[in-house]
Short mmCIF file of C-alpha atoms in Angstrom, two decimals:
data_model
loop_
_atom_site.label_atom_id
_atom_site.label_comp_id
_atom_site.label_asym_id
_atom_site.label_seq_id
_atom_site.Cartn_x
_atom_site.Cartn_y
_atom_site.Cartn_z
CA MET A 1 12.71 -9.81 26.42
CA PRO A 2 12.09 -9.93 22.63
CA ILE A 3 11.96 -6.62 20.78
CA ARG A 4 8.32 -5.65 20.35
CA ARG A 5 6.96 -4.76 16.91
CA ILE A 6 3.63 -3.04 16.22
CA SER A 7 2.47 -3.35 12.62
CA SER A 8 -0.84 -1.49 12.81
CA LYS A 9 -0.52 2.17 11.81
CA TRP A 10 -3.90 2.80 13.40
CA ALA A 11 -2.83 1.42 16.81
CA LYS A 12 0.27 3.62 16.80
CA THR A 13 -1.73 6.66 15.69
CA GLU A 14 -4.24 6.15 18.51
CA ALA A 15 -1.40 5.98 21.02
CA MET A 16 0.00 9.30 19.82
CA LEU A 17 -3.41 10.95 19.78
CA ALA A 18 -3.73 10.07 23.46
CA SER A 19 -0.70 12.28 24.19
CA SER A 20 -1.41 15.99 24.73
CA GLU A 21 2.15 16.74 23.54
CA LEU A 22 1.79 14.87 20.26
CA ARG A 23 -1.80 15.02 19.07
CA GLY A 24 -1.35 18.43 17.49
CA LEU A 25 1.52 17.04 15.39
CA VAL A 26 -0.43 14.08 13.97
CA PRO A 27 -2.35 14.73 10.73
CA ASP A 28 -6.07 14.02 10.84
CA THR A 29 -6.26 10.24 10.40
CA ARG A 30 -9.44 8.17 10.10
CA PRO A 31 -10.43 4.61 9.18
CA PHE A 32 -10.96 4.36 5.43
CA ASN A 33 -14.49 4.58 4.11
CA ARG A 34 -16.38 6.53 1.47
CA ASP A 35 -17.70 9.21 3.84
CA ALA A 36 -14.27 9.79 5.40
CA VAL A 37 -12.63 10.20 1.99
CA ARG A 38 -15.28 12.63 0.78
CA SER A 39 -15.31 14.80 3.91
CA MET A 40 -11.52 14.88 4.22
CA LEU A 41 -11.09 15.90 0.58
CA ASP A 42 -13.65 18.66 1.13
CA GLU A 43 -11.73 19.85 4.18
CA TYR A 44 -8.08 19.41 3.15
CA GLY A 45 -8.04 19.19 -0.64
CA MET A 46 -5.49 16.36 -0.54
CA ILE A 47 -5.32 13.12 1.42
CA TYR A 48 -3.33 9.91 1.43
CA VAL A 49 -4.91 6.47 1.60
CA LYS A 50 -2.57 3.94 3.22
CA PRO A 51 -2.69 0.26 4.17
CA VAL A 52 -3.08 -0.12 7.94
CA ASN A 53 -0.28 -2.68 7.81
CA GLY A 54 2.40 -1.86 5.29
CA THR A 55 6.01 -0.76 4.83
CA PHE A 56 8.29 0.96 2.29
CA GLY A 57 5.45 3.18 1.05
CA LYS A 58 3.81 0.24 -0.75
CA GLY A 59 0.12 0.65 -1.49
CA VAL A 60 0.01 4.38 -0.70
CA ILE A 61 -2.42 6.37 -2.87
CA ARG A 62 -2.78 10.14 -3.09
CA LEU A 63 -6.16 11.73 -3.75
CA GLY A 64 -6.76 15.38 -4.59
CA LYS A 65 -9.68 17.73 -5.08
CA SER A 66 -9.37 20.98 -7.00
CA THR A 67 -11.78 23.83 -7.60
CA GLY A 68 -12.60 25.66 -10.80
CA SER A 69 -11.70 22.71 -13.03
CA ASP A 70 -13.63 20.11 -14.99
CA ASP A 71 -11.22 17.46 -13.71
CA ALA A 72 -12.04 18.11 -10.07
CA TYR A 73 -10.52 14.93 -8.59
CA THR A 74 -7.16 13.23 -9.03
CA LEU A 75 -5.81 9.85 -8.01
CA GLN A 76 -2.15 8.88 -8.07
CA ALA A 77 -0.65 5.48 -7.29
CA GLY A 78 3.00 5.05 -8.22
CA GLU A 79 3.97 7.34 -11.10
CA LYS A 80 0.58 7.49 -12.80
CA GLN A 81 -1.92 10.26 -12.02
CA LEU A 82 -5.51 10.04 -13.25
CA SER A 83 -8.20 12.75 -13.29
CA TYR A 84 -11.96 12.44 -12.79
CA PRO A 85 -14.80 14.95 -13.18
CA ASN A 86 -16.63 13.80 -10.05
CA PHE A 87 -16.13 12.08 -6.72
CA ASP A 88 -18.00 8.90 -7.64
CA GLY A 89 -15.76 8.22 -10.62
CA MET A 90 -12.64 8.78 -8.58
CA PHE A 91 -13.84 6.62 -5.70
CA ASP A 92 -14.85 3.75 -7.99
CA ALA A 93 -11.35 3.84 -9.50
CA LEU A 94 -9.84 3.92 -6.02
CA LEU A 95 -11.67 0.75 -5.04
CA LYS A 96 -10.15 -0.99 -8.07
CA VAL A 97 -6.63 0.22 -7.29
CA LYS A 98 -6.49 -0.45 -3.55
CA ARG A 99 -5.93 -3.95 -2.29
CA PRO A 100 -8.63 -5.85 -0.35
CA ARG A 101 -7.27 -5.12 3.12
CA PRO A 102 -7.80 -2.46 5.81
CA TYR A 103 -6.77 1.09 4.92
CA LEU A 104 -6.78 4.45 6.64
CA SER A 105 -7.20 7.98 5.30
CA GLN A 106 -4.73 10.68 6.33
CA GLN A 107 -4.73 14.45 5.87
CA GLY A 108 -2.22 15.43 3.21
CA ILE A 109 0.64 17.72 4.23
CA GLU A 110 2.23 19.96 1.61
CA LEU A 111 5.87 18.99 2.03
CA LEU A 112 8.77 21.35 1.66
CA LYS A 113 10.67 20.94 -1.60
CA HIS A 114 14.33 20.81 -2.58
CA GLU A 115 15.06 21.54 -6.23
CA GLY A 116 11.40 20.97 -7.04
CA ARG A 117 11.14 17.60 -5.28
CA ARG A 118 9.29 16.87 -2.05
CA PHE A 119 11.17 15.59 0.98
CA ASP A 120 10.64 14.40 4.53
CA PHE A 121 12.79 12.94 7.30
CA ARG A 122 13.34 9.61 8.98
CA VAL A 123 14.11 10.08 12.67
CA MET A 124 15.72 7.03 14.31
CA VAL A 125 15.11 6.64 18.05
CA GLN A 126 16.57 3.80 20.12
CA MET A 127 16.81 2.57 23.66
CA ASN A 128 20.39 3.32 24.65
CA PRO A 129 22.54 1.04 26.85
CA SER A 130 21.44 3.10 29.89
CA GLY A 131 17.80 2.25 29.21
CA GLN A 132 16.84 5.73 28.00
CA TRP A 133 15.30 6.74 24.70
CA GLU A 134 17.75 8.59 22.46
CA THR A 135 17.48 10.00 18.95
CA THR A 136 20.44 8.44 17.17
CA GLY A 137 19.96 9.54 13.58
CA ILE A 138 18.08 11.96 11.32
CA ILE A 139 18.20 11.62 7.56
CA GLY A 140 16.34 13.36 4.76
CA ARG A 141 14.53 11.47 2.00
CA LEU A 142 14.11 13.29 -1.31
CA ALA A 143 11.21 11.88 -3.31
CA HIS A 144 11.57 10.50 -6.82
CA PRO A 145 10.32 13.32 -9.09
CA ARG A 146 7.37 11.27 -10.37
CA LYS A 147 6.36 9.46 -7.17
CA ILE A 148 4.25 10.38 -4.17
CA VAL A 149 6.34 8.68 -1.47
CA THR A 150 9.86 9.49 -0.33
CA ASN A 151 10.96 6.00 0.71
CA TYR A 152 14.41 4.87 -0.39
CA HIS A 153 12.91 1.57 -1.55
CA ALA A 154 10.57 3.54 -3.84
CA GLY A 155 13.32 5.55 -5.49
CA GLY A 156 13.84 8.24 -2.86
CA THR A 157 17.30 9.74 -2.34
CA PRO A 158 18.77 9.82 1.20
CA LEU A 159 20.46 13.14 2.03
CA PRO A 160 21.73 14.95 5.14
CA MET A 161 19.16 17.12 6.88
CA GLU A 162 21.26 20.24 6.34
CA THR A 163 21.32 19.75 2.56
CA LEU A 164 17.54 19.88 2.43
CA MET A 165 16.75 22.40 5.17
CA THR A 166 19.45 25.08 5.19
CA THR A 167 17.80 27.36 2.62
CA HIS A 168 14.38 27.06 4.26
CA LEU A 169 15.81 27.68 7.73
CA GLU A 170 17.83 30.70 6.64
CA LYS A 171 14.68 32.35 5.31
CA ALA A 172 13.10 31.85 8.74
CA GLU A 173 16.29 32.99 10.51
CA ARG A 174 16.72 29.61 12.16
CA THR A 175 19.72 27.31 12.39
CA SER A 176 20.15 23.68 11.39
CA ARG A 177 21.39 22.93 14.89
CA SER A 178 18.24 24.24 16.57
CA TYR A 179 15.98 22.40 14.13
CA ARG A 180 17.91 19.17 14.61
CA MET A 181 17.40 19.55 18.35
CA GLU A 182 13.67 20.07 17.78
CA LEU A 183 13.38 16.89 15.71
CA SER A 184 15.51 14.97 18.23
CA LYS A 185 13.23 15.98 21.09
CA LEU A 186 10.19 15.08 19.01
CA GLY A 187 11.68 11.65 18.43
CA VAL A 188 12.18 11.01 22.14
CA ASP A 189 8.65 12.26 22.93
CA VAL A 190 7.14 9.86 20.38
CA ALA A 191 9.21 6.92 21.61
CA SER A 192 8.33 7.63 25.24
CA SER A 193 4.62 7.84 24.43
CA LEU A 194 4.58 4.63 22.40
CA GLY A 195 6.83 2.88 24.90
CA ARG A 196 4.29 3.46 27.66
CA ARG A 197 1.49 2.03 25.52
CA PHE A 198 3.54 -0.84 24.10
CA PRO A 199 6.13 -2.11 26.61
CA GLY A 200 9.04 -3.90 24.96
CA LEU A 201 9.72 -1.40 22.18
CA LYS A 202 13.43 -0.82 21.68
CA GLU A 203 13.59 1.16 18.45
CA ILE A 204 11.36 3.24 16.21
CA GLY A 205 11.71 5.10 12.94
CA ILE A 206 9.50 8.18 12.64
CA ASP A 207 8.55 9.63 9.27
CA VAL A 208 8.36 13.39 9.78
CA ALA A 209 7.00 15.85 7.23
CA VAL A 210 7.80 19.56 7.42
CA ASP A 211 5.31 22.09 6.08
CA VAL A 212 5.90 25.58 4.72
CA ASP A 213 5.72 27.03 8.24
CA LEU A 214 8.48 24.59 9.31
CA LYS A 215 6.03 22.72 11.50
CA PRO A 216 6.94 19.02 11.83
CA TRP A 217 4.16 16.48 11.30
CA ILE A 218 4.33 12.84 12.38
CA LEU A 219 3.25 10.88 9.31
CA GLU A 220 3.80 7.41 10.73
CA VAL A 221 6.00 5.31 12.98
CA ASN A 222 7.84 2.12 12.05
CA THR A 223 8.78 -0.23 14.89
CA MET A 224 11.25 -2.19 12.75
CA PRO A 225 13.16 0.69 11.13
CA ASP A 226 15.81 0.13 8.47
CA PRO A 227 19.19 1.12 9.96
CA TYR A 228 21.09 0.72 6.71
CA ILE A 229 19.77 3.92 5.13
CA PHE A 230 22.07 5.78 7.54
CA LEU A 231 25.05 4.27 5.72
CA ARG A 232 24.26 6.83 3.02
CA LEU A 233 25.26 9.70 5.31
CA PRO A 234 28.81 11.06 4.97
CA ASP A 235 29.18 10.82 8.77
CA ARG A 236 29.57 7.07 9.32
CA SER A 237 29.61 7.50 13.10
CA VAL A 238 25.81 7.84 12.98
CA TYR A 239 25.40 4.32 11.61
CA ARG A 240 28.02 2.91 13.95
CA ARG A 241 26.14 4.21 16.98
CA ILE A 242 22.82 2.90 15.64
CA ARG A 243 24.41 -0.49 15.08
CA ARG A 244 26.02 -0.49 18.53
CA TYR A 245 22.75 0.26 20.30
CA ALA A 246 20.83 -2.28 18.20
CA THR A 247 23.38 -4.94 19.06
CA ALA A 248 23.09 -4.08 22.75
CA TYR A 249 19.33 -4.71 22.82
CA GLY A 250 19.54 -7.80 20.64
CA ARG A 251 18.56 -6.87 17.10
CA PHE A 252 21.97 -7.92 15.80
CA ARG A 253 24.18 -10.73 17.01
CA ARG A 254 27.40 -9.89 18.72
CA ILE A 255 30.36 -11.19 16.73
CA PRO A 256 33.03 -12.25 19.21
CA ARG A 257 36.47 -11.03 18.41
CA ALA A 258 39.15 -13.66 18.06
CA SER A 259 41.75 -13.45 20.79
CA ALA A 260 45.15 -12.09 19.95
CA LYS A 261 46.56 -15.55 20.59
CA SER A 262 44.29 -17.25 18.06
CA LYS A 263 45.07 -14.53 15.53
CA ARG A 264 48.78 -15.19 15.95
CA ARG A 265 48.20 -18.91 15.46
CA ARG A 266 46.45 -18.28 12.16
CA LEU A 267 49.29 -16.05 11.02
CA VAL A 268 51.85 -18.73 11.91
CA LYS A 269 49.92 -21.38 9.96
CA ARG A 270 49.99 -19.15 6.90
#
């Protein structure tokens, strides 16, 4: 059976919202329109506008609303942030920046920071050779200091979870091991929920934000996750396991090893 891919962020969000275990971990997400943007900014103060179908953080726009300031609204796409005195001016600018395709609006989560830069996590979950979902890798992504997304392809820096979380966890008297287990379980729960809705899934990459209370939030799920980011971890066994599982379910071709006899023949010819 081919590996199933689901491109629509909205379809995946709806599947998670149907799960009693997960819906409290999914930020408020609504189809993009003027009323949704206005009401969500009033409620949350910050939201992200994202293409329904998109990868690598491309096309993501951050909107903000402040109080007690003449420049009450902000819009940032890429490295440039613009300010507007009213909602109408900001929304008109947004319509010029966004591409003519479906978007959604998502509640903004104030991410934890490391050395003044925001970060989140990519949690890799795969179907193992026994046919069970297993979290095979967790890696941190430290945002470029001038950008709103953490993606490696947008200038983010991959780092071990412990590098980013140890200080925050120590303040809360928690351990990296226990938090890793929490994220691992979350990964399996998400994969199991999506797998029931979309049979044929074999792998997912979950973008997880962590807020100041150490609560994990599921920002989005990628059904064709990049395994190569895990090569940036010091522990290469993580990537090797990811590669082994992906080969088992058919994402990568198996490269047959030459027999010892054929190897000897090549050596003799040399």
